[in-house]
mmCIF file of C-alpha atoms in Angstrom:
data_model
loop_
_atom_site.group_PDB
_atom_site.id
_atom_site.type_symbol
_atom_site.label_atom_id
_atom_site.label_comp_id
_atom_site.label_asym_id
_atom_site.label_seq_id
_atom_site.Cartn_x
_atom_site.Cartn_y
_atom_site.Cartn_z
ATOM 1 C CA MET A 9 -117.770 117.832 -0.591
ATOM 2 C CA CYS A 10 -116.094 114.731 -2.240
ATOM 3 C CA GLY A 11 -118.333 115.558 -5.105
ATOM 4 C CA LYS A 12 -117.418 119.131 -5.128
ATOM 5 C CA ILE A 13 -113.812 118.056 -5.384
ATOM 6 C CA PHE A 14 -114.356 115.623 -8.201
ATOM 7 C CA ARG A 15 -116.465 118.019 -10.096
ATOM 8 C CA PHE A 16 -113.366 120.676 -9.437
ATOM 9 C CA SER A 17 -110.819 118.176 -10.643
ATOM 10 C CA LEU A 18 -112.826 117.209 -13.706
ATOM 11 C CA PHE A 19 -113.015 120.688 -14.631
ATOM 12 C CA ALA A 20 -109.389 121.679 -13.636
ATOM 13 C CA LEU A 21 -108.176 118.811 -15.574
ATOM 14 C CA GLY A 22 -110.312 119.799 -18.784
ATOM 15 C CA ALA A 23 -109.040 123.287 -18.229
ATOM 16 C CA LEU A 24 -105.339 122.198 -18.077
ATOM 17 C CA VAL A 25 -105.832 120.270 -21.186
ATOM 18 C CA LEU A 26 -107.171 123.377 -23.161
ATOM 19 C CA MET A 27 -104.584 125.365 -22.216
ATOM 20 C CA SER A 28 -101.574 122.789 -22.176
ATOM 21 C CA SER A 29 -101.689 121.537 -25.678
ATOM 22 C CA ALA A 30 -103.197 122.227 -28.995
ATOM 23 C CA SER A 31 -102.878 118.629 -30.129
ATOM 24 C CA TYR A 32 -105.432 117.517 -27.256
ATOM 25 C CA ALA A 33 -108.262 120.282 -28.156
ATOM 26 C CA THR A 34 -109.090 122.492 -31.124
ATOM 27 C CA ASN A 35 -109.524 126.008 -31.033
ATOM 28 C CA PRO A 36 -113.361 126.735 -30.020
ATOM 29 C CA LYS A 37 -115.748 127.289 -33.207
ATOM 30 C CA GLN A 38 -118.128 130.186 -32.660
ATOM 31 C CA LEU A 39 -121.794 128.639 -33.168
ATOM 32 C CA GLY A 40 -123.467 132.103 -32.870
ATOM 33 C CA LYS A 41 -123.799 135.501 -31.240
ATOM 34 C CA HIS A 42 -127.132 135.527 -29.514
ATOM 35 C CA GLY A 43 -127.905 138.610 -27.726
ATOM 36 C CA ASP A 44 -125.329 139.091 -24.814
ATOM 37 C CA TRP A 45 -124.250 135.483 -24.869
ATOM 38 C CA THR A 46 -121.973 133.489 -27.400
ATOM 39 C CA SER A 47 -122.239 130.107 -28.210
ATOM 40 C CA TYR A 48 -119.085 127.820 -29.076
ATOM 41 C CA SER A 49 -117.745 124.162 -29.349
ATOM 42 C CA LEU A 50 -114.618 122.715 -29.726
ATOM 43 C CA SER A 51 -112.997 119.111 -29.707
ATOM 44 C CA GLU A 52 -111.123 117.992 -26.570
ATOM 45 C CA ASN A 53 -109.479 114.809 -26.577
ATOM 46 C CA GLY A 54 -111.317 113.775 -29.808
ATOM 47 C CA SER A 55 -114.689 114.429 -27.846
ATOM 48 C CA LYS A 56 -117.112 117.341 -28.380
ATOM 49 C CA VAL A 57 -117.480 120.189 -25.785
ATOM 50 C CA CYS A 58 -120.151 122.636 -26.439
ATOM 51 C CA TYR A 59 -120.401 126.082 -24.247
ATOM 52 C CA MET A 60 -122.138 129.165 -23.871
ATOM 53 C CA VAL A 61 -120.174 132.320 -22.501
ATOM 54 C CA SER A 62 -121.297 135.839 -21.645
ATOM 55 C CA LYS A 63 -119.294 139.001 -19.761
ATOM 56 C CA PRO A 64 -121.140 141.247 -17.284
ATOM 57 C CA VAL A 65 -122.589 144.337 -18.254
ATOM 58 C CA LYS A 66 -121.714 145.888 -15.185
ATOM 59 C CA ALA A 67 -118.845 145.038 -12.766
ATOM 60 C CA GLN A 68 -118.676 146.721 -9.433
ATOM 61 C CA GLY A 69 -116.473 146.363 -6.274
ATOM 62 C CA LYS A 70 -113.537 148.506 -4.707
ATOM 63 C CA TYR A 71 -110.829 146.835 -6.698
ATOM 64 C CA THR A 72 -107.519 148.157 -8.480
ATOM 65 C CA ASN A 73 -106.849 145.135 -10.498
ATOM 66 C CA ARG A 74 -109.039 142.642 -11.630
ATOM 67 C CA GLY A 75 -108.825 139.861 -14.714
ATOM 68 C CA GLU A 76 -111.444 138.772 -17.239
ATOM 69 C CA ILE A 77 -114.875 137.831 -16.047
ATOM 70 C CA PHE A 78 -117.126 134.946 -17.501
ATOM 71 C CA ALA A 79 -119.976 133.057 -16.930
ATOM 72 C CA LEU A 80 -120.450 129.733 -18.682
ATOM 73 C CA ILE A 81 -122.681 126.640 -19.234
ATOM 74 C CA THR A 82 -120.948 123.773 -20.500
ATOM 75 C CA HIS A 83 -122.043 120.301 -22.029
ATOM 76 C CA ARG A 84 -119.556 117.307 -22.254
ATOM 77 C CA PRO A 85 -121.405 114.646 -23.713
ATOM 78 C CA SER A 86 -118.684 111.992 -24.255
ATOM 79 C CA GLU A 87 -118.476 112.707 -19.919
ATOM 80 C CA ASN A 88 -122.112 112.415 -19.376
ATOM 81 C CA THR A 89 -122.109 116.207 -17.945
ATOM 82 C CA ARG A 90 -124.791 118.967 -19.000
ATOM 83 C CA ASN A 91 -125.401 122.212 -18.009
ATOM 84 C CA VAL A 92 -122.195 122.427 -15.728
ATOM 85 C CA PHE A 93 -122.350 126.117 -14.740
ATOM 86 C CA SER A 94 -118.608 127.928 -13.964
ATOM 87 C CA TYR A 95 -117.917 131.134 -13.179
ATOM 88 C CA ILE A 96 -114.527 132.647 -13.268
ATOM 89 C CA THR A 97 -114.429 135.926 -11.583
ATOM 90 C CA GLY A 98 -111.005 137.558 -12.432
ATOM 91 C CA TYR A 99 -109.483 137.352 -9.069
ATOM 92 C CA THR A 100 -108.865 134.813 -6.412
ATOM 93 C CA TYR A 101 -111.743 134.251 -3.927
ATOM 94 C CA LYS A 102 -111.676 134.069 -0.280
ATOM 95 C CA ALA A 103 -110.576 130.687 0.937
ATOM 96 C CA GLY A 104 -113.705 129.089 2.020
ATOM 97 C CA SER A 105 -115.904 131.598 0.591
ATOM 98 C CA ASP A 106 -119.420 130.929 -1.398
ATOM 99 C CA ALA A 107 -120.333 133.169 -4.093
ATOM 100 C CA THR A 108 -124.144 133.715 -4.743
ATOM 101 C CA VAL A 109 -126.073 133.893 -8.107
ATOM 102 C CA THR A 110 -129.413 135.704 -8.242
ATOM 103 C CA ILE A 111 -131.788 135.337 -11.212
ATOM 104 C CA ASP A 112 -134.984 137.175 -11.394
ATOM 105 C CA GLY A 113 -135.047 137.004 -7.522
ATOM 106 C CA LYS A 114 -134.378 133.357 -7.152
ATOM 107 C CA ARG A 115 -130.798 132.956 -4.969
ATOM 108 C CA TYR A 116 -128.187 129.849 -5.796
ATOM 109 C CA VAL A 117 -125.185 129.303 -3.725
ATOM 110 C CA LEU A 118 -121.836 128.314 -5.440
ATOM 111 C CA PHE A 119 -118.754 127.114 -4.210
ATOM 112 C CA THR A 120 -115.513 128.639 -5.035
ATOM 113 C CA GLN A 121 -111.905 127.560 -5.568
ATOM 114 C CA ASP A 122 -109.110 129.950 -6.771
ATOM 115 C CA ASP A 123 -110.586 132.130 -9.292
ATOM 116 C CA THR A 124 -113.614 129.971 -10.257
ATOM 117 C CA ALA A 125 -117.251 129.021 -8.826
ATOM 118 C CA TRP A 126 -119.418 126.292 -9.382
ATOM 119 C CA ALA A 127 -122.930 124.968 -8.540
ATOM 120 C CA PRO A 128 -122.610 122.041 -5.975
ATOM 121 C CA ASP A 129 -124.066 119.194 -7.831
ATOM 122 C CA ALA A 130 -125.710 118.605 -11.106
ATOM 123 C CA ASN A 131 -129.134 119.152 -9.962
ATOM 124 C CA ALA A 132 -128.181 122.953 -9.092
ATOM 125 C CA ASP A 133 -126.591 123.064 -12.598
ATOM 126 C CA SER A 134 -129.823 122.001 -14.251
ATOM 127 C CA LYS A 135 -131.680 124.515 -12.263
ATOM 128 C CA LEU A 136 -129.194 127.548 -13.035
ATOM 129 C CA ALA A 137 -129.101 126.712 -16.442
ATOM 130 C CA LYS A 138 -132.906 126.746 -16.758
ATOM 131 C CA ALA A 139 -133.204 130.058 -14.854
ATOM 132 C CA ILE A 140 -130.380 131.534 -16.883
ATOM 133 C CA GLN A 141 -132.443 130.439 -20.218
ATOM 134 C CA THR A 142 -135.526 132.039 -19.041
ATOM 135 C CA GLY A 143 -134.638 134.654 -16.888
ATOM 136 C CA SER A 144 -133.958 138.195 -17.722
ATOM 137 C CA LYS A 145 -130.988 139.472 -15.267
ATOM 138 C CA MET A 146 -128.280 137.615 -13.095
ATOM 139 C CA VAL A 147 -126.562 138.974 -10.300
ATOM 140 C CA VAL A 148 -123.331 137.069 -9.230
ATOM 141 C CA LYS A 149 -121.762 138.392 -5.589
ATOM 142 C CA GLY A 150 -118.278 137.276 -4.426
ATOM 143 C CA THR A 151 -115.207 138.216 -2.036
ATOM 144 C CA SER A 152 -111.817 138.316 -3.249
ATOM 145 C CA ALA A 153 -108.878 137.005 -1.149
ATOM 146 C CA ARG A 154 -108.380 140.528 0.008
ATOM 147 C CA GLY A 155 -111.711 140.706 1.409
ATOM 148 C CA THR A 156 -113.013 142.961 -1.624
ATOM 149 C CA LEU A 157 -116.945 142.381 -2.264
ATOM 150 C CA THR A 158 -117.853 142.323 -6.158
ATOM 151 C CA THR A 159 -121.265 142.424 -7.758
ATOM 152 C CA ASP A 160 -121.367 141.547 -11.216
ATOM 153 C CA THR A 161 -124.550 141.808 -13.238
ATOM 154 C CA TYR A 162 -125.440 140.058 -16.494
ATOM 155 C CA SER A 163 -128.196 140.411 -19.079
ATOM 156 C CA LEU A 164 -129.586 137.055 -19.950
ATOM 157 C CA LYS A 165 -130.913 138.529 -23.508
ATOM 158 C CA GLY A 166 -129.952 135.587 -25.909
ATOM 159 C CA SER A 167 -129.093 132.956 -23.194
ATOM 160 C CA GLY A 168 -132.319 130.821 -24.385
ATOM 161 C CA SER A 169 -130.827 130.753 -28.051
ATOM 162 C CA ALA A 170 -127.235 130.303 -27.309
ATOM 163 C CA TYR A 171 -128.575 127.175 -24.703
ATOM 164 C CA LYS A 172 -130.340 125.586 -28.035
ATOM 165 C CA ALA A 173 -127.323 126.046 -30.144
ATOM 166 C CA ILE A 174 -124.769 124.483 -27.735
ATOM 167 C CA SER A 175 -127.692 121.487 -26.971
ATOM 168 C CA LYS A 176 -127.997 121.071 -30.504
ATOM 169 C CA GLU A 177 -124.391 121.064 -31.463
ATOM 170 C CA CYS A 178 -123.690 118.431 -28.659
ATOM 171 C CA GLY A 179 -126.758 116.383 -29.515
ATOM 172 C CA ILE A 180 -128.457 117.115 -25.964
#
């Protein structure tokens, strides 16, 4: 659990820096559009960050209001992190709940905090990153704070090319 909190704290800190002041982070530069994924880089506190992002091709659930939904893989070479999978779900997760990712029949469990879910450790991140690059379909399931079940389906078309672009840009 300590590792989860540390990873969450690093991510939250990075997100706050990105949102709080333009002097700390530059606007993202699009590296390319790769099928259903897009690759970007930016400078955060003088260090390069590279990430790939996609939106679901299908979002299901009995909800009346839901924000933006994104799946991301991020490299931060200056922090010695790569392949960090994060999922922004567009609602607040049910406290203490897990989310699941299924890629071509292989299931992964994510921990949740507020509106984001992450893999539990770097090893799981790497497995997810590899599965996303080589898979064809990804399904993410979660439960909102109000108990609403959601199922989001992603095409993985172009994910391998997007991954290569962010890895090249960040020297990984």
